[in-house]
Amino acid sequence: MLNILDIIKDWIKEILRECIMGNLDGMFDQINNEVGEVAANVGTTPAAWNAGVFSMIRNLSDTVVVPVAGIILTFVLCYELRTCIHKEKRTW
């Protein structure tokens, strides 16, 4: 009787082991495929990935961000120049 129970136990273990290994193999294959796709997507440039959005952002940068940054830098430099001149006048 004990031998029959051991045989049934081993049979159930083998079935469960095969099911688990099959699921894990499928999962690892799917993960490897996804990693390959991600690696292919990471290598693309922004212009090649989505040209419309990239050109819109580049146009926005050229027409808005750069002029605003230039105005801010001009203001800061003029303020620093005024401060330096004011300090020089005080020391005389």
PDB file of C-alpha atoms in Angstrom:
ATOM      1  CA  MET A   1       0.000   0.000   0.000  1.00  0.00           C
ATOM      2  CA  LEU A   2       2.827   2.377   0.860  1.00  0.00           C
ATOM      3  CA  ASN A   3       4.479   1.672  -2.468  1.00  0.00           C
ATOM      4  CA  ILE A   4       1.313   2.644  -4.386  1.00  0.00           C
ATOM      5  CA  LEU A   5       1.087   5.939  -2.491  1.00  0.00           C
ATOM      6  CA  ASP A   6       4.733   6.686  -3.287  1.00  0.00           C
ATOM      7  CA  ILE A   7       4.107   5.967  -6.970  1.00  0.00           C
ATOM      8  CA  ILE A   8       1.052   8.285  -6.994  1.00  0.00           C
ATOM      9  CA  LYS A   9       3.008  10.965  -5.111  1.00  0.00           C
ATOM     10  CA  ASP A  10       5.892  10.763  -7.591  1.00  0.00           C
ATOM     11  CA  TRP A  11       3.442  10.862 -10.520  1.00  0.00           C
ATOM     12  CA  ILE A  12       1.766  14.022  -9.149  1.00  0.00           C
ATOM     13  CA  LYS A  13       5.171  15.604  -8.470  1.00  0.00           C
ATOM     14  CA  GLU A  14       6.277  14.915 -12.027  1.00  0.00           C
ATOM     15  CA  ILE A  15       3.079  16.385 -13.493  1.00  0.00           C
ATOM     16  CA  LEU A  16       3.415  19.516 -11.355  1.00  0.00           C
ATOM     17  CA  ARG A  17       7.123  19.835 -12.159  1.00  0.00           C
ATOM     18  CA  GLU A  18       6.436  19.604 -15.910  1.00  0.00           C
ATOM     19  CA  CYS A  19       3.630  22.179 -15.679  1.00  0.00           C
ATOM     20  CA  ILE A  20       5.746  24.626 -13.696  1.00  0.00           C
ATOM     21  CA  MET A  21       8.777  24.194 -15.945  1.00  0.00           C
ATOM     22  CA  GLY A  22       6.628  24.662 -19.049  1.00  0.00           C
ATOM     23  CA  ASN A  23       5.148  27.866 -17.651  1.00  0.00           C
ATOM     24  CA  LEU A  24       8.532  29.218 -16.599  1.00  0.00           C
ATOM     25  CA  ASP A  25      10.093  28.396 -19.974  1.00  0.00           C
ATOM     26  CA  GLY A  26       7.269  30.224 -21.733  1.00  0.00           C
ATOM     27  CA  MET A  27       7.597  33.186 -19.402  1.00  0.00           C
ATOM     28  CA  PHE A  28      11.364  33.415 -19.885  1.00  0.00           C
ATOM     29  CA  ASP A  29      10.977  33.197 -23.671  1.00  0.00           C
ATOM     30  CA  GLN A  30       8.431  36.015 -23.594  1.00  0.00           C
ATOM     31  CA  ILE A  31      10.669  38.156 -21.377  1.00  0.00           C
ATOM     32  CA  ASN A  32      13.618  37.595 -23.712  1.00  0.00           C
ATOM     33  CA  ASN A  33      11.500  38.645 -26.698  1.00  0.00           C
ATOM     34  CA  GLU A  34      10.349  41.789 -24.886  1.00  0.00           C
ATOM     35  CA  VAL A  35      13.924  42.671 -23.913  1.00  0.00           C
ATOM     36  CA  GLY A  36      14.947  42.294 -27.555  1.00  0.00           C
ATOM     37  CA  GLU A  37      12.171  44.642 -28.667  1.00  0.00           C
ATOM     38  CA  VAL A  38      13.091  47.197 -26.006  1.00  0.00           C
ATOM     39  CA  ALA A  39      16.740  47.047 -27.059  1.00  0.00           C
ATOM     40  CA  ALA A  40      15.710  47.730 -30.650  1.00  0.00           C
ATOM     41  CA  ASN A  41      13.543  50.690 -29.581  1.00  0.00           C
ATOM     42  CA  VAL A  42      16.213  52.191 -27.339  1.00  0.00           C
ATOM     43  CA  GLY A  43      18.616  52.425 -30.250  1.00  0.00           C
ATOM     44  CA  THR A  44      16.327  54.644 -32.344  1.00  0.00           C
ATOM     45  CA  THR A  45      16.820  58.390 -32.436  1.00  0.00           C
ATOM     46  CA  PRO A  46      13.989  60.734 -31.392  1.00  0.00           C
ATOM     47  CA  ALA A  47      13.610  61.932 -34.975  1.00  0.00           C
ATOM     48  CA  ALA A  48      13.277  58.366 -36.249  1.00  0.00           C
ATOM     49  CA  TRP A  49      10.937  57.311 -33.453  1.00  0.00           C
ATOM     50  CA  ASN A  50       8.352  60.089 -33.825  1.00  0.00           C
ATOM     51  CA  ALA A  51       9.349  62.706 -36.359  1.00  0.00           C
ATOM     52  CA  GLY A  52       6.271  64.912 -35.898  1.00  0.00           C
ATOM     53  CA  VAL A  53       6.652  65.379 -32.167  1.00  0.00           C
ATOM     54  CA  PHE A  54      10.421  65.793 -32.452  1.00  0.00           C
ATOM     55  CA  SER A  55      10.111  68.527 -35.077  1.00  0.00           C
ATOM     56  CA  MET A  56       7.411  70.294 -33.024  1.00  0.00           C
ATOM     57  CA  ILE A  57       9.618  70.289 -29.912  1.00  0.00           C
ATOM     58  CA  ARG A  58      12.628  71.444 -31.907  1.00  0.00           C
ATOM     59  CA  ASN A  59      10.602  74.259 -33.494  1.00  0.00           C
ATOM     60  CA  LEU A  60       9.255  75.276 -30.079  1.00  0.00           C
ATOM     61  CA  SER A  61      12.777  75.294 -28.686  1.00  0.00           C
ATOM     62  CA  ASP A  62      14.098  77.430 -31.529  1.00  0.00           C
ATOM     63  CA  THR A  63      11.239  79.939 -31.521  1.00  0.00           C
ATOM     64  CA  VAL A  64      10.374  80.243 -27.818  1.00  0.00           C
ATOM     65  CA  VAL A  65      12.917  78.789 -25.415  1.00  0.00           C
ATOM     66  CA  VAL A  66      16.086  80.200 -26.962  1.00  0.00           C
ATOM     67  CA  PRO A  67      14.782  83.807 -27.203  1.00  0.00           C
ATOM     68  CA  VAL A  68      13.417  83.720 -23.645  1.00  0.00           C
ATOM     69  CA  ALA A  69      16.726  82.332 -22.382  1.00  0.00           C
ATOM     70  CA  GLY A  70      18.542  85.087 -24.275  1.00  0.00           C
ATOM     71  CA  ILE A  71      16.369  87.747 -22.654  1.00  0.00           C
ATOM     72  CA  ILE A  72      16.959  86.278 -19.191  1.00  0.00           C
ATOM     73  CA  LEU A  73      20.727  86.087 -19.748  1.00  0.00           C
ATOM     74  CA  THR A  74      20.769  89.667 -21.032  1.00  0.00           C
ATOM     75  CA  PHE A  75      18.891  90.848 -17.951  1.00  0.00           C
ATOM     76  CA  VAL A  76      21.244  88.986 -15.600  1.00  0.00           C
ATOM     77  CA  LEU A  77      24.363  90.288 -17.345  1.00  0.00           C
ATOM     78  CA  CYS A  78      23.059  93.875 -17.364  1.00  0.00           C
ATOM     79  CA  TYR A  79      22.214  93.593 -13.669  1.00  0.00           C
ATOM     80  CA  GLU A  80      25.693  92.244 -12.897  1.00  0.00           C
ATOM     81  CA  LEU A  81      27.295  95.018 -14.958  1.00  0.00           C
ATOM     82  CA  ARG A  82      25.250  97.645 -13.117  1.00  0.00           C
ATOM     83  CA  THR A  83      26.219  96.091  -9.779  1.00  0.00           C
ATOM     84  CA  CYS A  84      29.912  96.076 -10.696  1.00  0.00           C
ATOM     85  CA  ILE A  85      29.789  99.712 -11.835  1.00  0.00           C
ATOM     86  CA  HIS A  86      27.921 100.708  -8.682  1.00  0.00           C
ATOM     87  CA  LYS A  87      30.545  98.992  -6.482  1.00  0.00           C
ATOM     88  CA  GLU A  88      33.378 100.686  -8.382  1.00  0.00           C
ATOM     89  CA  LYS A  89      31.814 104.126  -7.890  1.00  0.00           C
ATOM     90  CA  ARG A  90      31.543 103.510  -4.146  1.00  0.00           C
ATOM     91  CA  THR A  91      35.199 102.618  -3.746  1.00  0.00           C
ATOM     92  CA  TRP A  92      36.417 105.886  -5.295  1.00  0.00           C
TER      93      TRP A  92
END
